[in-house]
């Protein structure tokens, strides 16, 4: 093979090493770029649009005949689309990735903080709460669009409450819900489902009457990690647009230096008695 | 339901809230403790044993009839076994978890740094390199034992080398290999496979003659993320003890602020022409 | 002291526990909120304004007579100002913090990703690069405004280049520059100073002719961590607006699994021969 | 300057680029290695010795005449001493760093998890709790030895307790105490001081009677971040060996998605009425 070394500064006829053939007979499941920070705009139920910052992963399948993929094209495609990241623009980007990278399968994940205005429960003082959201799409065999959101909540331990004369240990927990959808579901609705099932939701601003409210609300609604998983699952199972879900709960236990953790996943299966497996 | 509230200090007849029945008809896939730091001892091919520190996750399946699991029992089991974490002690711990938590399935993950003494390639100066290792076991349907190791390496870009008059961009990368085994494979061997396939392995101590060696070695062995995946996969596929593997490569590109990433996984399937799917 | 316990739901006359006197005779240096995520707008030299997401810390000094500060007021102040975070709005927020929290000293830190469009060096292909920026202000004794930016760069080792027949190890590094200013300095200018001093700057999109350019540029401009510190310091010392600086360089060595690190700080002192101490 | 390029494999007469003169007239405050993982042994009050894993930073001052430091020597020194990291071995390492790197000042930081066996408060069930510890030394002008420990605790909010009919929000918090000592103070004693001042200490194993105890203990000992800072400061100020301290408290608020934070530092000054400034 001839070397394509060029005099410094020359840009002519540079070898395309990535496009060369490969004889190891091994297709690569996924290859691309990861951790690319980019400003993006996403849809907002209340405001129309919201500007935020995404961390982006873009991958394609590499056929066995080809030595390497062309990493710069991923970033070019993102640069052309970052002004609006929606379920439908993710679809377009995936198709472009397949075409411009010459691949049968593409995968795109965008992780970003999303802000929702919440009013304190008694005084109504407004404040923003940030939620980590991931929008993930895949084309090729089994096209998929998944929405994932991490919701911070308060959990109060039912056992601690029942066995103790006064008080009950409680803590911040993170609930992560991933859904695969047949149709539309607002992110805000997913957040509300999770917050209703917790001992109490969290706020950014709480004045004294609000603090009294959230303390008592949590005490009156104790939940184990297990209860939270089951309550959220029950809510998701009655929504027709949900085809598959994964719920994870991790609570930063106030009485330990380790966390409690739970995982519950189901996929819709109309052949089963419950409609799910 | 009667309250079991007790006078402060009293310990008699405390309600077992977790053991109560649950009527939501939802078994929980996995529930337990996560992120528990513990000093552990592991096997070491060269020294016999090695003391290190683990981060432990212990989970069981919760049957649909039961309200909650008993979190303290996980920590008790770990406390009894932390003096030696091996493939066989992981099996014992999993069985105890099933028994003491009354569950059909258990899962245990132990993540720890593991140190191997390496000699610098020319001067022979010794130094320790640390590798993040995870030992993961699962019992119930489909018993499994998996070993995962993250190996830091140098990768040098074949395209940059070929098109440039002088030099070639290179960087630290992390290769993560997970294997499911039928039989014994030393962690050290897995590390050696990965290091041989990279542009060069990394060291903790390099004197000048060693630095010359690693610089030239990397320049003479350029690899894309894709090459590294394929070379390691080829090595693993000829080892009879390997039933399944997942290889991930992530390189901290020196010319970008994002990373290149690749993923390649295969499972042994003797009905396929290649023996793998 | 009478209890102020209220029937559930009641909001009347709730005790202000924080405002009570404290007799331990210990003022608290700093107390407040940390890690508050908020969408913010910052000035942009090229575009006028830029929307991004901040992580905010707000602190005040607590006088020794007072039991506690009022945490919710910090979040209220932020909520009123987040639409524009500039050097002057930071000043206003600090004054409000002092007034509404009844404190003599206030401190505010806002950490956010900031994006600059860069053109690839040969093909001119545009792409965004993100920089982590911190704007920090303090009032009370010694009012201060500090700007800090983290700039990803390429460094190529002069020793490796000189002793090796071919190639030279290089890697991504992070340069953090903090400046205390008397007057205006654009963030973009600070970034440009750092990038000029490195072996090469990093880009998000590089086509093949660009990759050839950055590879050769880095090879022709080798720098140790020490060189980079000294070059940047020399540049800052000739700018009259700079009163104080701290430069840190951390390089993700491609030949080791640990990093190289350096720190260089100077404060303007017109009584010294060099003008700095 | 003559090139010292050598034929591949040759090791003779390699240029010592770092030792060359530098004419920029800028000494470098600190330069060296960071994030080096190493197995270490530390003193243990109960067991004599404890094996753990350290993350090590080693830095020296670089005189203005010299181009660069010799990074490999740091790692060699660590390799010779890692078998025992104590206050006195840190002193020896610092002296060796000064000698072998030809510097007037050296700095060493070792961060490691340290485990203490704790018995559950009622049942006495034993379990290990891990604490992140940092041992830091500095020689040159102002020799210093500092010990820092991060202690996880439970904090229960006094305001929430007083204004609410039932319950009170509580959470895990991290207290970080750094001390500069004139004489000996066991790490274990520092941990005990912090744990006594919190609403309750945390444990790894708690059976039901223990959970009842810690719940009630926390409810009966509510503390603001400010109270915790002041109580710990008061305890440290009466210990003659303590010359300087910094206390930081960060609580993972269960009712918010941000943290509360406080900072209190004092230095002994026998000329002040209180003995401290």
PDB file of C-alpha atoms in Angstrom, chain A residues 109-228:
ATOM      1  CA  UNK A 109     -29.016   9.515  22.839  1.00  0.00           C
ATOM      2  CA  UNK A 110     -29.448  13.048  24.116  1.00  0.00           C
ATOM      3  CA  UNK A 111     -29.199  13.700  27.859  1.00  0.00           C
ATOM      4  CA  UNK A 112     -30.249  17.138  29.136  1.00  0.00           C
ATOM      5  CA  UNK A 113     -31.607  18.981  32.171  1.00  0.00           C
ATOM      6  CA  UNK A 114     -35.218  20.085  31.694  1.00  0.00           C
ATOM      7  CA  UNK A 115     -36.855  22.666  33.926  1.00  0.00           C
ATOM      8  CA  UNK A 116     -40.462  22.788  35.123  1.00  0.00           C
ATOM      9  CA  UNK A 117     -41.939  25.665  37.139  1.00  0.00           C
ATOM     10  CA  UNK A 118     -43.541  24.413  40.328  1.00  0.00           C
ATOM     11  CA  UNK A 119     -45.503  26.415  42.869  1.00  0.00           C
ATOM     12  CA  UNK A 120     -44.866  25.794  46.551  1.00  0.00           C
ATOM     13  CA  UNK A 121     -47.839  23.779  47.880  1.00  0.00           C
ATOM     14  CA  UNK A 122     -49.252  26.343  50.349  1.00  0.00           C
ATOM     15  CA  UNK A 123     -47.844  29.798  49.578  1.00  0.00           C
ATOM     16  CA  UNK A 124     -47.719  29.225  45.818  1.00  0.00           C
ATOM     17  CA  UNK A 125     -44.213  30.706  45.583  1.00  0.00           C
ATOM     18  CA  UNK A 126     -42.898  29.713  42.142  1.00  0.00           C
ATOM     19  CA  UNK A 127     -39.535  28.038  41.568  1.00  0.00           C
ATOM     20  CA  UNK A 128     -37.907  25.877  38.914  1.00  0.00           C
ATOM     21  CA  UNK A 129     -37.073  22.216  39.431  1.00  0.00           C
ATOM     22  CA  UNK A 130     -34.582  20.567  37.063  1.00  0.00           C
ATOM     23  CA  UNK A 131     -35.031  17.000  35.808  1.00  0.00           C
ATOM     24  CA  UNK A 132     -32.408  14.959  33.960  1.00  0.00           C
ATOM     25  CA  UNK A 133     -34.024  13.688  30.774  1.00  0.00           C
ATOM     26  CA  UNK A 134     -32.794  11.304  28.103  1.00  0.00           C
ATOM     27  CA  UNK A 135     -34.296  10.993  24.652  1.00  0.00           C
ATOM     28  CA  UNK A 136     -33.009   7.888  22.874  1.00  0.00           C
ATOM     29  CA  UNK A 137     -33.768   6.622  19.400  1.00  0.00           C
ATOM     30  CA  UNK A 138     -32.679   3.644  17.341  1.00  0.00           C
ATOM     31  CA  UNK A 139     -33.343   2.623  13.739  1.00  0.00           C
ATOM     32  CA  UNK A 140     -32.573  -0.547  11.792  1.00  0.00           C
ATOM     33  CA  UNK A 141     -34.087  -3.757  13.077  1.00  0.00           C
ATOM     34  CA  UNK A 142     -36.514  -2.877  15.874  1.00  0.00           C
ATOM     35  CA  UNK A 143     -36.901   0.888  15.576  1.00  0.00           C
ATOM     36  CA  UNK A 144     -37.354   2.438  18.974  1.00  0.00           C
ATOM     37  CA  UNK A 145     -37.916   5.730  20.689  1.00  0.00           C
ATOM     38  CA  UNK A 146     -37.435   5.912  24.395  1.00  0.00           C
ATOM     39  CA  UNK A 147     -37.940   8.694  26.882  1.00  0.00           C
ATOM     40  CA  UNK A 148     -36.233   8.555  30.269  1.00  0.00           C
ATOM     41  CA  UNK A 149     -36.569  11.000  33.132  1.00  0.00           C
ATOM     42  CA  UNK A 150     -34.963  11.123  36.571  1.00  0.00           C
ATOM     43  CA  UNK A 151     -37.272  12.581  39.223  1.00  0.00           C
ATOM     44  CA  UNK A 152     -35.981  13.601  42.678  1.00  0.00           C
ATOM     45  CA  UNK A 153     -38.490  12.799  45.436  1.00  0.00           C
ATOM     46  CA  UNK A 154     -38.847  12.429  49.206  1.00  0.00           C
ATOM     47  CA  UNK A 155     -39.356   8.928  50.612  1.00  0.00           C
ATOM     48  CA  UNK A 156     -40.318   8.278  54.239  1.00  0.00           C
ATOM     49  CA  UNK A 157     -39.801   4.780  55.667  1.00  0.00           C
ATOM     50  CA  UNK A 158     -43.027   2.969  56.699  1.00  0.00           C
ATOM     51  CA  UNK A 159     -41.152   0.649  59.069  1.00  0.00           C
ATOM     52  CA  UNK A 160     -39.333   3.498  60.822  1.00  0.00           C
ATOM     53  CA  UNK A 161     -42.633   5.384  61.233  1.00  0.00           C
ATOM     54  CA  UNK A 162     -44.501   2.418  62.637  1.00  0.00           C
ATOM     55  CA  UNK A 163     -41.945   1.176  65.142  1.00  0.00           C
ATOM     56  CA  UNK A 164     -40.851   4.618  66.404  1.00  0.00           C
ATOM     57  CA  UNK A 165     -42.628   6.674  69.056  1.00  0.00           C
ATOM     58  CA  UNK A 166     -41.880   9.910  67.193  1.00  0.00           C
ATOM     59  CA  UNK A 167     -40.525  10.825  63.747  1.00  0.00           C
ATOM     60  CA  UNK A 168     -39.524   8.568  60.851  1.00  0.00           C
ATOM     61  CA  UNK A 169     -36.383   8.566  58.761  1.00  0.00           C
ATOM     62  CA  UNK A 170     -36.808  10.092  55.342  1.00  0.00           C
ATOM     63  CA  UNK A 171     -34.450  11.076  52.513  1.00  0.00           C
ATOM     64  CA  UNK A 172     -34.037  12.294  48.976  1.00  0.00           C
ATOM     65  CA  UNK A 173     -34.405   9.561  46.397  1.00  0.00           C
ATOM     66  CA  UNK A 174     -34.040   9.478  42.624  1.00  0.00           C
ATOM     67  CA  UNK A 175     -36.684   7.710  40.544  1.00  0.00           C
ATOM     68  CA  UNK A 176     -35.697   6.949  36.961  1.00  0.00           C
ATOM     69  CA  UNK A 177     -38.483   5.988  34.571  1.00  0.00           C
ATOM     70  CA  UNK A 178     -37.828   4.876  31.015  1.00  0.00           C
ATOM     71  CA  UNK A 179     -40.779   4.378  28.666  1.00  0.00           C
ATOM     72  CA  UNK A 180     -41.139   3.109  25.114  1.00  0.00           C
ATOM     73  CA  UNK A 181     -44.189   4.720  23.592  1.00  0.00           C
ATOM     74  CA  UNK A 182     -46.792   4.096  20.904  1.00  0.00           C
ATOM     75  CA  UNK A 183     -48.037   7.678  20.666  1.00  0.00           C
ATOM     76  CA  UNK A 184     -47.559  10.860  22.652  1.00  0.00           C
ATOM     77  CA  UNK A 185     -46.929  11.275  26.363  1.00  0.00           C
ATOM     78  CA  UNK A 186     -45.704  14.580  27.772  1.00  0.00           C
ATOM     79  CA  UNK A 187     -42.610  14.466  29.901  1.00  0.00           C
ATOM     80  CA  UNK A 188     -44.517  16.599  32.401  1.00  0.00           C
ATOM     81  CA  UNK A 189     -47.138  13.867  32.781  1.00  0.00           C
ATOM     82  CA  UNK A 190     -44.468  11.240  33.484  1.00  0.00           C
ATOM     83  CA  UNK A 191     -42.985  13.521  36.150  1.00  0.00           C
ATOM     84  CA  UNK A 192     -46.406  14.041  37.747  1.00  0.00           C
ATOM     85  CA  UNK A 193     -47.060  10.289  37.932  1.00  0.00           C
ATOM     86  CA  UNK A 194     -43.806   9.740  39.807  1.00  0.00           C
ATOM     87  CA  UNK A 195     -44.298  12.702  42.143  1.00  0.00           C
ATOM     88  CA  UNK A 196     -47.828  11.604  43.109  1.00  0.00           C
ATOM     89  CA  UNK A 197     -46.546   8.148  44.114  1.00  0.00           C
ATOM     90  CA  UNK A 198     -43.732   9.418  46.362  1.00  0.00           C
ATOM     91  CA  UNK A 199     -44.034  10.344  50.057  1.00  0.00           C
ATOM     92  CA  UNK A 200     -43.756  13.915  48.823  1.00  0.00           C
ATOM     93  CA  UNK A 201     -42.455  15.756  45.779  1.00  0.00           C
ATOM     94  CA  UNK A 202     -39.464  18.127  46.095  1.00  0.00           C
ATOM     95  CA  UNK A 203     -39.482  21.888  45.412  1.00  0.00           C
ATOM     96  CA  UNK A 204     -36.796  24.530  44.950  1.00  0.00           C
ATOM     97  CA  UNK A 205     -38.537  27.185  47.112  1.00  0.00           C
ATOM     98  CA  UNK A 206     -40.432  26.330  50.296  1.00  0.00           C
ATOM     99  CA  UNK A 207     -41.532  29.016  52.765  1.00  0.00           C
ATOM    100  CA  UNK A 208     -42.364  27.970  56.328  1.00  0.00           C
ATOM    101  CA  UNK A 209     -46.038  27.032  55.706  1.00  0.00           C
ATOM    102  CA  UNK A 210     -44.855  24.962  52.738  1.00  0.00           C
ATOM    103  CA  UNK A 211     -42.205  23.237  54.828  1.00  0.00           C
ATOM    104  CA  UNK A 212     -44.856  22.307  57.389  1.00  0.00           C
ATOM    105  CA  UNK A 213     -46.980  20.900  54.562  1.00  0.00           C
ATOM    106  CA  UNK A 214     -44.271  18.760  52.950  1.00  0.00           C
ATOM    107  CA  UNK A 215     -43.125  17.414  56.329  1.00  0.00           C
ATOM    108  CA  UNK A 216     -46.631  16.312  57.267  1.00  0.00           C
ATOM    109  CA  UNK A 217     -47.456  15.090  53.746  1.00  0.00           C
ATOM    110  CA  UNK A 218     -44.406  12.806  53.765  1.00  0.00           C
ATOM    111  CA  UNK A 219     -45.219  11.515  57.271  1.00  0.00           C
ATOM    112  CA  UNK A 220     -48.737  10.647  56.139  1.00  0.00           C
ATOM    113  CA  UNK A 221     -47.567   8.864  52.966  1.00  0.00           C
ATOM    114  CA  UNK A 222     -44.718   6.535  53.938  1.00  0.00           C
ATOM    115  CA  UNK A 223     -43.349   4.372  51.074  1.00  0.00           C
ATOM    116  CA  UNK A 224     -40.697   1.700  50.762  1.00  0.00           C
ATOM    117  CA  UNK A 225     -38.632   1.600  47.566  1.00  0.00           C
ATOM    118  CA  UNK A 226     -40.837  -1.402  46.741  1.00  0.00           C
ATOM    119  CA  UNK A 227     -44.084   0.561  47.184  1.00  0.00           C
ATOM    120  CA  UNK A 228     -42.859   3.345  44.955  1.00  0.00           C
TER     121      UNK A 228
END
